CSV table of C-alpha atoms in Angstrom, one decimal:
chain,number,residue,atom,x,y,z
A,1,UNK,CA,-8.9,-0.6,8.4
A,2,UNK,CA,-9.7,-1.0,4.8
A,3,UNK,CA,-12.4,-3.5,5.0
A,4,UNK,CA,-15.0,-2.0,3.0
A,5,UNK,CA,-12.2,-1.5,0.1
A,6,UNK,CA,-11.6,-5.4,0.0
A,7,UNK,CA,-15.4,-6.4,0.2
A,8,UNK,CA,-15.8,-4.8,-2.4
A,9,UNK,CA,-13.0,-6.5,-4.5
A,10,UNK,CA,-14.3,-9.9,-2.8
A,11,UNK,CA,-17.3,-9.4,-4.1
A,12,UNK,CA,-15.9,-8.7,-7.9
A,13,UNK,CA,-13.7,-11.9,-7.7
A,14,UNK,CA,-16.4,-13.9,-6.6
A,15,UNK,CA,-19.1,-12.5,-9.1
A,16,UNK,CA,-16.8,-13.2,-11.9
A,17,UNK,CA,-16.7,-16.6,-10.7
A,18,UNK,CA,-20.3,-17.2,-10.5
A,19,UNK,CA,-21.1,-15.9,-13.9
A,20,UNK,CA,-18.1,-18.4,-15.3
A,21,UNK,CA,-20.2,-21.5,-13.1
A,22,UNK,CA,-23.9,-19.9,-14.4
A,23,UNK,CA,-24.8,-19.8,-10.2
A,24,UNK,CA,-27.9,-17.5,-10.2
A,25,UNK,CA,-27.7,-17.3,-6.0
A,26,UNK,CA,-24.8,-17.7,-3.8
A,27,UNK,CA,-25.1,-18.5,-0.5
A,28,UNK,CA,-21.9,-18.5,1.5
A,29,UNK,CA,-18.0,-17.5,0.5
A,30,UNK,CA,-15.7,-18.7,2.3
A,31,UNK,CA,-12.2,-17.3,3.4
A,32,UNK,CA,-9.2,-18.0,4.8
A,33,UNK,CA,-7.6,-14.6,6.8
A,34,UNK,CA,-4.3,-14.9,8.9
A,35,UNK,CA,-4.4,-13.4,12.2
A,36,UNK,CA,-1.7,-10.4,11.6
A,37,UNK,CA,-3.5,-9.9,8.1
A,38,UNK,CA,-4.2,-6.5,9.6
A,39,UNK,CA,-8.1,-6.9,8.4
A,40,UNK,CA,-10.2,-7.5,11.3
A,41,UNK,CA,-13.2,-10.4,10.9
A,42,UNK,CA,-15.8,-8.7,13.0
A,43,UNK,CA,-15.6,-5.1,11.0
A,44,UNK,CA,-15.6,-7.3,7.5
A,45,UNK,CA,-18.6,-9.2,8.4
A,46,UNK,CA,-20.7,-5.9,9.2
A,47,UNK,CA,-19.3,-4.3,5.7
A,48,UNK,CA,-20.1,-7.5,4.1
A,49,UNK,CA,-23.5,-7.6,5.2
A,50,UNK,CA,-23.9,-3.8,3.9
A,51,UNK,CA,-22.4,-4.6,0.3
A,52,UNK,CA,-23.5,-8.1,-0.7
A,53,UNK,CA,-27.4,-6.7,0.0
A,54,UNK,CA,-26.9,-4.5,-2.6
A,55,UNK,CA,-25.5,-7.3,-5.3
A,56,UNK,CA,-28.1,-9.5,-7.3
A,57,UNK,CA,-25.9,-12.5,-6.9
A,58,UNK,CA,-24.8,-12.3,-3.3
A,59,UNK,CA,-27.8,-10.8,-1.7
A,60,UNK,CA,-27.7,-12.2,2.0
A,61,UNK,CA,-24.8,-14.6,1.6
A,62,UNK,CA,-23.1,-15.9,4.2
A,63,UNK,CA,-19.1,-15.3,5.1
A,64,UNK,CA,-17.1,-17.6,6.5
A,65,UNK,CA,-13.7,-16.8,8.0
A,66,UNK,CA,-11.5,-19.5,8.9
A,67,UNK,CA,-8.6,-17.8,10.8
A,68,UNK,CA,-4.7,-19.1,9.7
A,69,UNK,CA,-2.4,-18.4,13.1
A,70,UNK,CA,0.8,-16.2,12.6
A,71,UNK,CA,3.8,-18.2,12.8
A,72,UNK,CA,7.6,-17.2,12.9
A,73,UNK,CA,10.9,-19.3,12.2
A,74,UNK,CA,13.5,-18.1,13.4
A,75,UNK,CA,16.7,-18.6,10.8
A,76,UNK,CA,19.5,-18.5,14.0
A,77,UNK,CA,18.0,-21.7,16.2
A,78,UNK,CA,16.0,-23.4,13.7
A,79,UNK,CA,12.4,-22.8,15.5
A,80,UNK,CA,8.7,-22.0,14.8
A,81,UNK,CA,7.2,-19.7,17.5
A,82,UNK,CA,3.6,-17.5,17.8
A,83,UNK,CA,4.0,-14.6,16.0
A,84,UNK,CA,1.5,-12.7,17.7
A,85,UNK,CA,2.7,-13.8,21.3
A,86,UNK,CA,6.3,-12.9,20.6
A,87,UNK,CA,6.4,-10.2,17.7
A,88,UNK,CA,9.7,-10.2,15.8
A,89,UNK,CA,12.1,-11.8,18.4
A,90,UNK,CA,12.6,-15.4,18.8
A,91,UNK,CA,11.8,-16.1,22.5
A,92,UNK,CA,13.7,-19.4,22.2
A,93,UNK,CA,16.8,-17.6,21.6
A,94,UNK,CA,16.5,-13.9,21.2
A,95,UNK,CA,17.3,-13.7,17.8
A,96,UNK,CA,16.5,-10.5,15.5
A,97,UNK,CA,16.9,-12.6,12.3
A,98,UNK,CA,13.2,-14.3,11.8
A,99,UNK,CA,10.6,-14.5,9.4
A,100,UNK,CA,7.1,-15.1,9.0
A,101,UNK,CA,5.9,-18.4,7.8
A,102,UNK,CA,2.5,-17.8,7.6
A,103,UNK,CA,-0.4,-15.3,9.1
A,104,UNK,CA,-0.8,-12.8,6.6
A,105,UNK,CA,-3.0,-14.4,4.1
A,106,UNK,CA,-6.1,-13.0,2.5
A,107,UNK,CA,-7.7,-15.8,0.4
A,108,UNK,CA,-10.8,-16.2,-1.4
A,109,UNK,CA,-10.9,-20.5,-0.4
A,110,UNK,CA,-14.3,-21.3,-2.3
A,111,UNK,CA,-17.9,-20.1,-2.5
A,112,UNK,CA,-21.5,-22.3,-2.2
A,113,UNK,CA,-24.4,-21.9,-4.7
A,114,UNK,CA,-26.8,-22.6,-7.3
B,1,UNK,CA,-34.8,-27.6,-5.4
B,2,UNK,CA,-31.2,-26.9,-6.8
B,3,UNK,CA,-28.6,-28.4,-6.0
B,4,UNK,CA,-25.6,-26.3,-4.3
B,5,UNK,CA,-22.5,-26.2,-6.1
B,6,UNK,CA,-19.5,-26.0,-4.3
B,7,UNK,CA,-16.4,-24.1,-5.8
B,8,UNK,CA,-12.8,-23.9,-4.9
B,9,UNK,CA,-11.3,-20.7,-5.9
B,10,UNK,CA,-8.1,-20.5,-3.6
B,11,UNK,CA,-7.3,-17.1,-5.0
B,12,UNK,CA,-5.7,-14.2,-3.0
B,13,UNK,CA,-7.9,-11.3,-2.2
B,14,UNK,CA,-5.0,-8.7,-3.2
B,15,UNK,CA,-4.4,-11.3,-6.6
B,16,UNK,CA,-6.8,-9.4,-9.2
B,17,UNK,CA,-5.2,-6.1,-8.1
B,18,UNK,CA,-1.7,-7.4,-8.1
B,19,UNK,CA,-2.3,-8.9,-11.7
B,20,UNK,CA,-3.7,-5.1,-12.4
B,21,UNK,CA,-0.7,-3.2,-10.8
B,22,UNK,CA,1.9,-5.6,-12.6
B,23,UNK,CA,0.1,-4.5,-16.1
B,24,UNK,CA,0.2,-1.0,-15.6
B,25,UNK,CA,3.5,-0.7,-14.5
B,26,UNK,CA,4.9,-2.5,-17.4
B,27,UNK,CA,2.7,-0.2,-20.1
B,28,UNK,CA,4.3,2.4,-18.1
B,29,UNK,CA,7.7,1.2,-18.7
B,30,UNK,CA,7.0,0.6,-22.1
B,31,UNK,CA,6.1,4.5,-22.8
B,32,UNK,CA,9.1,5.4,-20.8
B,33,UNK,CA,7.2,7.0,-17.7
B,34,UNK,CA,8.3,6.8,-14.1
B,35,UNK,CA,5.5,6.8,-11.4
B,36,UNK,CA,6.4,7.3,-7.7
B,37,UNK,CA,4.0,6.5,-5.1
B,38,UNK,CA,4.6,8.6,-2.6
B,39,UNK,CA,2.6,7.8,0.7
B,40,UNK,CA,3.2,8.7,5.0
B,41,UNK,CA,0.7,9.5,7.6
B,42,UNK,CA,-1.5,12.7,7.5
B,43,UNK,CA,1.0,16.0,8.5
B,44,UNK,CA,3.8,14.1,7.8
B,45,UNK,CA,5.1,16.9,4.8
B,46,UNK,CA,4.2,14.8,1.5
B,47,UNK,CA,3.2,17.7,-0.1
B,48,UNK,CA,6.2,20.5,1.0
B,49,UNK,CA,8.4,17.5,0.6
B,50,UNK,CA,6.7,17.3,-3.3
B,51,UNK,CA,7.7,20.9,-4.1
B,52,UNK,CA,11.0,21.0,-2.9
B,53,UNK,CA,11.3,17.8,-5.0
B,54,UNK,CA,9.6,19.6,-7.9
B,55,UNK,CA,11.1,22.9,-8.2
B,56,UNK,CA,14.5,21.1,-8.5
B,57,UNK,CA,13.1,18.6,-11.2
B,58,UNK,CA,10.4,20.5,-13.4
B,59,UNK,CA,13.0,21.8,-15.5
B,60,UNK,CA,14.5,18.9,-16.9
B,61,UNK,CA,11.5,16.3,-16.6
B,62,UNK,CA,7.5,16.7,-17.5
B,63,UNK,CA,6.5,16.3,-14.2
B,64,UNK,CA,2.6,15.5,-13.2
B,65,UNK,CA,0.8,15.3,-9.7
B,66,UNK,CA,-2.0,12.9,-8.8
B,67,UNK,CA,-3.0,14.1,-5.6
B,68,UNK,CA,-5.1,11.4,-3.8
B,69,UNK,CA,-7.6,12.6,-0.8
B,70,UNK,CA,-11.2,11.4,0.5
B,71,UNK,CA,-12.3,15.0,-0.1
B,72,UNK,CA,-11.3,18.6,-0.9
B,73,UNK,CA,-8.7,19.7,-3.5
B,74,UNK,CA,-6.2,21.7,-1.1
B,75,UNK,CA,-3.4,19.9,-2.0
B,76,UNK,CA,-3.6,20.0,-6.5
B,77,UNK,CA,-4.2,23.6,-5.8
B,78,UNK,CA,-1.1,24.3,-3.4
B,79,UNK,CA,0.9,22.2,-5.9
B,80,UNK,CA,-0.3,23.6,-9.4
B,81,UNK,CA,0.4,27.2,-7.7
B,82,UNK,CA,3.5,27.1,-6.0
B,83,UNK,CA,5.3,24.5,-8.6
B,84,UNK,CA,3.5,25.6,-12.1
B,85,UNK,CA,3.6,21.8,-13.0
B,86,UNK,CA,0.0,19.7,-13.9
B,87,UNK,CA,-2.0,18.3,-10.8
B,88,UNK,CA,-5.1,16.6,-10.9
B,89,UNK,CA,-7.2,15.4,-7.3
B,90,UNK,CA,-8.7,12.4,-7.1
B,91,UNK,CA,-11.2,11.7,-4.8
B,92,UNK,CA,-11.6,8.2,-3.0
B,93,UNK,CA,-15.1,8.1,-2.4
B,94,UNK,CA,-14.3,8.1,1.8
B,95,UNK,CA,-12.0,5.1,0.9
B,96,UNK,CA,-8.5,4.8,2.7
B,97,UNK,CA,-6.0,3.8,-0.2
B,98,UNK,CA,-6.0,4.1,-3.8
B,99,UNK,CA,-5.9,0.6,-5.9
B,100,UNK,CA,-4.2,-0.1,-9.4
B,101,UNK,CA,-7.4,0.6,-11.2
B,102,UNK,CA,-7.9,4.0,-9.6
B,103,UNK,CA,-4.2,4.8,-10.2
B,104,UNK,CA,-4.9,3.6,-13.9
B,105,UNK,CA,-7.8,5.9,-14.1
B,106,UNK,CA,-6.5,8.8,-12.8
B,107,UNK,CA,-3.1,8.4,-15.0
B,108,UNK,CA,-5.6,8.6,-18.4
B,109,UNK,CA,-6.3,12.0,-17.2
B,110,UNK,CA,-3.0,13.3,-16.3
B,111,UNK,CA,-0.7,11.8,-18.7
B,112,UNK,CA,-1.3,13.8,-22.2
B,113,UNK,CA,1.5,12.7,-24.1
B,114,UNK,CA,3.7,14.4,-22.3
B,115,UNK,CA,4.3,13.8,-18.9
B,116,UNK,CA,7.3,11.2,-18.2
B,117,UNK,CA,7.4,11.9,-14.4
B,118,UNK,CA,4.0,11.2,-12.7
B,119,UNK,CA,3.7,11.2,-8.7
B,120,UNK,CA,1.1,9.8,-7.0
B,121,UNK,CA,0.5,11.3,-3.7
B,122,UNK,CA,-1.4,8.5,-1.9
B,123,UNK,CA,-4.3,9.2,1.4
B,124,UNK,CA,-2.4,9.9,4.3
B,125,UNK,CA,-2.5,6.6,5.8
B,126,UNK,CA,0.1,3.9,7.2
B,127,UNK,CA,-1.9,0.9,6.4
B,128,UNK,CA,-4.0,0.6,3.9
B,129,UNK,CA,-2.2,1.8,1.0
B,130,UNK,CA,0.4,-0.6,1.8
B,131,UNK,CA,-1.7,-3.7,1.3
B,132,UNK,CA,-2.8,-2.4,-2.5
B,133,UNK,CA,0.1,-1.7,-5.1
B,134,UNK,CA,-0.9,0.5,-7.6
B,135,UNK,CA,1.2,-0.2,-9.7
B,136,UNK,CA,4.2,2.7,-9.5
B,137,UNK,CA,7.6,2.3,-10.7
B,138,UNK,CA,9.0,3.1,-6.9
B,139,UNK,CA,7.4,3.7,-4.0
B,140,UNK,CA,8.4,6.2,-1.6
B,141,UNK,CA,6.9,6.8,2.2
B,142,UNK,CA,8.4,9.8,4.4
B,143,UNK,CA,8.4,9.2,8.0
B,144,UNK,CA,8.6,12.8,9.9
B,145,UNK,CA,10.3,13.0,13.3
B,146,UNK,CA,7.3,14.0,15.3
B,147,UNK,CA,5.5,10.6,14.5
B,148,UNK,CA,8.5,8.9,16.5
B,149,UNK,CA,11.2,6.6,15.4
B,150,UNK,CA,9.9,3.4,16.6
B,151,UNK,CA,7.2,3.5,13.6
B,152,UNK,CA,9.1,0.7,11.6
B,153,UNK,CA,7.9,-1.5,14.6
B,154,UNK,CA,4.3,-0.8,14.5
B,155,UNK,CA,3.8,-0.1,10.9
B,156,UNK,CA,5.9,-3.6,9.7
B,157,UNK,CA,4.3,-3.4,5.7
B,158,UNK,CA,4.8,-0.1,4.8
B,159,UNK,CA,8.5,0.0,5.4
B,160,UNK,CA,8.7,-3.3,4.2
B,161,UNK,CA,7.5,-2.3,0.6
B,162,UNK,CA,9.1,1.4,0.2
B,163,UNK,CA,12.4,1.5,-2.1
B,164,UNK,CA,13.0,4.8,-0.2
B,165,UNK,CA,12.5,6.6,3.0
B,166,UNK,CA,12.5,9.8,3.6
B,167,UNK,CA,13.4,10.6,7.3
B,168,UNK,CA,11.0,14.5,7.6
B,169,UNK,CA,11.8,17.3,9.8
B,170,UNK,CA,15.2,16.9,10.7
B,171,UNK,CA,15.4,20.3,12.1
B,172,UNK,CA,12.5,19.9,14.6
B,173,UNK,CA,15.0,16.6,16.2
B,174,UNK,CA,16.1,18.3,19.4
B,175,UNK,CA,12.7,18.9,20.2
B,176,UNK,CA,11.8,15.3,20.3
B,177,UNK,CA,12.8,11.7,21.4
B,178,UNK,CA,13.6,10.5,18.6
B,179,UNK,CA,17.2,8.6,17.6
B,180,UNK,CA,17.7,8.9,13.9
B,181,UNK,CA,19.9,5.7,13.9
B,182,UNK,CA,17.9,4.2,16.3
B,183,UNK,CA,15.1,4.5,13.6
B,184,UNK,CA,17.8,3.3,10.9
B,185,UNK,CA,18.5,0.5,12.6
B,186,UNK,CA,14.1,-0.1,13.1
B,187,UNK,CA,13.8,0.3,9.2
B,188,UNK,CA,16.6,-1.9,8.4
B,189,UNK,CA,14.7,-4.8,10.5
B,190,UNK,CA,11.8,-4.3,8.9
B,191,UNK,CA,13.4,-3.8,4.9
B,192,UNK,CA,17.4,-4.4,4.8
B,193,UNK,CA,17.1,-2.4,1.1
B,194,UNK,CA,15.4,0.5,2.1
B,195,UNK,CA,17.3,3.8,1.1
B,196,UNK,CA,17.2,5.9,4.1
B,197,UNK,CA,17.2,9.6,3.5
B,198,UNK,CA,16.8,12.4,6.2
B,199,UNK,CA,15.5,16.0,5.2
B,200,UNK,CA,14.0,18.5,6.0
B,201,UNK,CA,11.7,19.5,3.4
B,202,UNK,CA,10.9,23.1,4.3
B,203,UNK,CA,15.0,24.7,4.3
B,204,UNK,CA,15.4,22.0,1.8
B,205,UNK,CA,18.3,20.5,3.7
B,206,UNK,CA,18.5,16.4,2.3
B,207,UNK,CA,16.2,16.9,-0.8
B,208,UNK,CA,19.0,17.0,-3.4
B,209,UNK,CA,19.9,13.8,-2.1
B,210,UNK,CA,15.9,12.5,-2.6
B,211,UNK,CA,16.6,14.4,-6.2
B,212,UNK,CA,19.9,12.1,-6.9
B,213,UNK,CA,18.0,9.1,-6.0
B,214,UNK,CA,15.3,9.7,-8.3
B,215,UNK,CA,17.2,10.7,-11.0
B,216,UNK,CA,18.9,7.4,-10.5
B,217,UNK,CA,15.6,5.3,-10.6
B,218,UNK,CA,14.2,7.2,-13.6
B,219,UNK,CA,17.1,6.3,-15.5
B,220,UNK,CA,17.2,2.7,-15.0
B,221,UNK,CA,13.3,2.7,-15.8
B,222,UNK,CA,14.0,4.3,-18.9
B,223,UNK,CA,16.9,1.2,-19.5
């Protein structure tokens, strides 16, 4: 919902970065996103393309989003389960007392350039 | 030809904002001043809820409003006349949340030296402003009976991160579907230390309990 927002702090991160490694171009950022991150790859990818044509350094770079899969434990019977699947409520045992592992990530993993 | 350089950076997106929002809140802590973030959906009552809160505060504290909006400055206007205390809009610029560095910004204009109570009323949203801490003391969402009790379970983050909730509309209950411990019980799921507080902002029935609480919290802050 607020994918124009983080581009734009992407974009900051990763320009600071740059100017640390003297890169005149960059070509491609990568990033890792879970899949109940609540940002959705499709609508960053079209605000990426709008914002990174208007930066110096990042002018037609690429984004690649390697997706993470949401994953609960559940503390009660000891077991992982799909998060997005089953929600809060282990389907192994139909306990209420779980916890995500992993799926809500948001991380910058490297960037490509010269 | 150059050659391309590869570098790992491995680095939250939300990192350089967290780093931000830890800062401020400390220099705030520092100079003694309490900052609530106070954020629901749109028509949820933030800003009736805010005057009721006000008019029973604004004589023992130096209260300030941040009123944060993509456009338009009904609500520092409505505040700044019916409550008498400083409010200041800020505008987004069409964007759905405010970040530490906007909240920082905003905070050099409405803290002169003597505000020690600042509120931040954040863009009626249930998402967005979750995922970006601006670095308030507190934050505080109100969930009005209209909207349903079952939001815990479709808006996970944002109970998950509020010190307080504010349960809006009381009186409007029979009217509705919607189980006040039912929604208790959906909030507790979601954030077992969540204070749970029902009112109704407009008879003022609850808000002396919201007053107790804050009270509470702006004492410890000044600890």
């Amino acid at each position: 919902m607020h994918e124009l927002g983080v581009v734009f702090h992407i974009i900051d991160d990763v320009t600071e970065v740059g100017h640390e490694n003297n890169l005149t171009n960059i070509q491609s950022v990568t990033l890792q996103l879970g899949t109940v991150s609540t940002v959705i790859p499709d609508y960053l990818k079209d605000c990426w393309k709008w914002a990174v044509d208007r930066t110096e350094l990042l002018k037609g770079a690429d984004l690649i989003i390697e997706p993470i899969e949401a994953i609960t434990y559940c503390e009660d019977c000891k077991s992982t389960y799909d998060t997005i699947e089953h929600g809060k409520i282990c389907p192994n045992c139909g306990s209420k007392n779980t916890f995500l592992l992993q799926g809500t990530e948001f991380m910058i993993k490297e960037i490509a350039g010269s | 030809m150059d050659t391309v350089k590869v570098i790992e950076i491995k680095k939250s997106v939300y990192e350089s904002n967290d780093r931000e929002a830890d800062k401020l809140r400390a220099e705030l802590k520092d100079k003694g001043i309490f900052l609530l973030n106070l954020m629901s959906s749109p028509g949820s009552g933030k800003t009736t809820t805010l005057k009721a809160t006000i008019n029973r505060m604004k004589y023992t504290h130096n209260i300030g409003v941040m009123e944060a909006d993509i456009d338009s400055d009904v609500d520092a206007i409505a505040i700044a006349q019916d409550t008498g205390v400083k409010s200041i809009q800020l505008h987004t610029g069409g964007m759905c949340h405010l970040d530490a560095g906007m909240t920082r910004q905003g905070l050099d204009e409405l803290i002169d030296g003597k505000v020690d109570f600042a509120i931040l009323e954040n863009v009626g949203n249930l998402v967005c402003p979750a995922e970006f801490d601006t670095g308030a003391t507190k934050n505080a969402m109100i969930l009005s009976v209209p909207e349903g009790d079952d939001k815990p379970l479709k808006y996970p983050l944002m109970f998950s991160i509020c010190d307080v909730v504010l349960i809006n509309k009381i009186d409007v209950m029979p009217y509705f579907d919607f189980d006040l411990e039912k929604c208790k019980e959906n909030i507790k799921l979601r954030n077992p230390k969540a204070q749970v507080i029902p009112i109704c902002a407009k008879s003022g029935e609850g808000v002396d309990e919201f007053v107790k609480w804050l009270e509470e919290e702006i004492r410890k802050n000044k600890e």
